[in-house]
Amino acid sequence: MKKICLVLLGLCGMLTTLPAQVRNEFLLEKNWKFTREDNPEFVNPSFNDSKWQSVTVPHDWAIYGPFSAQNDKQDVAIAQDGQKEAMEHAGRTGGLPFVGVGWYRTQFDVPQFAPGKRAFILFDGAMSQANVYINGEKVGYWPYGYNSFHFDITKYLKPGEKNTLAVRLENLPESSRWYPGAGLYRNVHVIVTEDAHIPVWGTYVTTPEVNKQFAKINVQTKVELPEGADLSKYSLVTSIWNPNKQKLTETTTSLSQLPYNNGSVNQEFIVRTPTLWSPDMPALYVAEARLYESTALKDIYSTPFGIRSIEIIPEKGFFLNGEKTVFKGVCNHHDLGPLGAAVNDAAIRRQIRILKDMGCNAIRTSHNMPAPELVKACDEMGMMLMAESFDEWNVAKCKNGYNLLFDEWVEKDLVNLIHNFRNNPSVVMWCIGNEVPNQWNEGDCKIAKRLQDICHREDPTRPVTQGMDAPDAVVNNNFAAVMDVAGFNYRPQLYKVNYKKLPQGIILGSETASTVSSRGVYKFPVERKAMAVYDDNQSSSYDVEHCSWSNLPEDDFIQHEDLPYCIGEFVWTGFDYLGEPTPYYTNWPSHSSLFGIIDLAGIPKDRYYLYRSHWNKAERTLHILPHWTWSGREGETTPVFVYTNYPSAELFINGKSQGKRTKDLSIGIDSSYTDAAKAAFERQKRYRLMWMDTKYEPGTLKVVAYDKDGNAVAEEEVHTAGKPHHIELTADRKQLTADGKDLSFINVRVVDKDGNLCPNDTRQIKFEVRGAGSYHAAANGNSASLESFQAPHMKLFSGQLTAIVQTSEQPGIIFFEASAPGVKGAKIELISK
Ligand code: GAL
């Protein structure tokens, strides 16, 4: 049990006779028992669960496999994808065994709990249909697997005794369009307070005025008091702390105002010359509320927040702190590839680091409530968030999906999302739905308005959007018009005409591109194609293939660059995810997506550098594709693309110039989306440098980049790889925390004797970990590979994979070793403190 919050007397600086701690919060991580059996007996404290599997939470029961086409095989027609007749979709939800029942049990002490205290249990998310029992009694039920929820467990806990918590979860078949994960995949918190306390999610901090000179901070704090309490004896002392942990200001308010203020205390503060929160400067302040009964400290509750303003100005765009800001965003699912849905801070922060290096400034949590760890990391690292809620309302996309819950749960689910995250500065927009089939129905704009009104009621400071993929319907039935922000999924060619019909004066690309590619796989001839399928179940990394409803990255770039009312995009997707192997719907063993800019192993695909060249203005990008190891293609046309933010470059093959290419900035929106222009890659000429007729010969590809004055300023080379020679290892982090949770992601690749990647190598690599950590998982980004993520060996895909090592709680050195037949192995040491 880890103590997260420990409030000591010394902190409050007052003379009192209180016990040392007034609020205790800890996670239930260890000592869980788990089974896939189902029996009502499991709620009984006396039930003997010693034969069950021992697990730690967060835990995703399905990620251990085995993969099978039979797991949640869906014989359906996916209407959104234009399918008219039902067909087999084996890998749609990842081919992993998440369907069915799972039980978790744990016994825990709550030494801080005593008569007169209060206790709460908070689940950050439980997949799904959670029934919660303590000491044999039912505490509550929460069906939606992505949401956080909490229960008052004061009356169920036994002071001074062991308490038994049992949780029954159940996932229905055909309830999802992707891999949802399974189990207690997010953290479980126990919170113990005094009788007078600030409840879970009890504060709401807003910044109604923000400028360079000052910010006005409003803090509303809910307070719960014992029945019949004399309000005049209670006071709330709230202080504001700056990012350097210095106290700036403090206000004391008597609780006598409570009845006139909806059970909340309202306090205002002025902060002079505030440091404003932004992706470049993620400055966090803290509002610390202390509740007193006379001089006795009863509770202390800290709320990190940011000072920032957001505004949408018609015709002009989205403004953060008064500066026009275009969303350079990605949609991400919640799964963490080989870790499944089990939340992990190190894995989340690694994703954000990779995205930030690409120049990405925003994530859409498609299509559900995010994990608190993601929101916190975005606050701290500087990443805007569009926090989403649902993939369907009361009309089904999946027969057992959210439509079954909508009527009873939609308001409760939205309220929890908003109360959970309305203090987080990274969250800049709420999203009430994704391509909900209601969008087609006349009159269902009323549902959209109702859900948006709930968001406004709970948080009037943020705009609300939804992603709509039926542009013609939604601009004619008011579905788009009622939204603060009309979010369009795909069909950017219609932005211009729809903009004219809509009242908001702005357009958001809520979901864009859905370009498909497999890292390191190149298809010839290089042609723009929709829904192309190949025998190897891969898509071309020349970045020229997309879905029938979607397009290439440049078809979105051009809109958001040339149309002032376009406020940016969220690309489908940042990272590959489990499930939805489009276009390989029926092609088992495909079971994970090809949409990612970054693959399932977290390794950037070529497309990463295209986005980086366009989005990351601060760093230089000069990336060449394809690889240049094409035994058997000698003399054949093998185009070369360069993704760069230099305006022009010259390509050399074995020293022979192939000519200079310059980005054609004259290419505009109107003429460049005809069939002929698409086939001729007109728009690509504005953003990529392309040599379409180059012939392969082994040797060296060299590119020399020129600045706008024609000076040669940078160069890059790619060499034909020789014989595979040795393994090379690179860890994303070598200094780790000895907390039993921290992870290092190690890039494993086979190279020739000179260090050139062997891009076609698929040999199996064996891993061994000794010392202060253990082997955790691996992934290679091959969406058609059914290898176990947890076995300590895996095949390379296009010469690379990622192995993941986890620390133990013992500090020390972790020794990681990779070996394979035919090449020299490699070792790396990590330090865990
Ligand atoms: C969209 C949908 C996403 C994903 C994507 C694939 O229509 O919102 O969840 O399915 O298509 O292109």
XYZ file of C-alpha atoms and ligand atoms in Angstrom, residues 177 367 434-435 489-490 511 514 549 572 580 595, ligand 1:
24
model
C -15.214 -1.866 -32.103
C -13.349 7.433 -27.838
C -17.873 9.860 -31.999
C -19.738 9.215 -35.227
C -14.259 13.176 -39.128
C -12.655 12.888 -42.608
C -10.522 12.928 -36.956
C -6.586 7.315 -41.531
C -13.518 7.228 -46.513
C -6.225 8.888 -36.766
C -9.367 -2.637 -36.081
C -3.323 3.644 -38.861
C -13.514 6.346 -37.809
C -13.790 6.022 -36.355
C -12.568 5.493 -35.665
C -11.897 4.449 -36.523
C -11.544 5.083 -37.834
C -10.770 4.208 -38.785
O -14.659 6.349 -38.558
O -14.224 7.155 -35.676
O -12.920 4.958 -34.419
O -12.780 3.394 -36.689
O -12.734 5.436 -38.474
O -10.569 4.888 -40.006
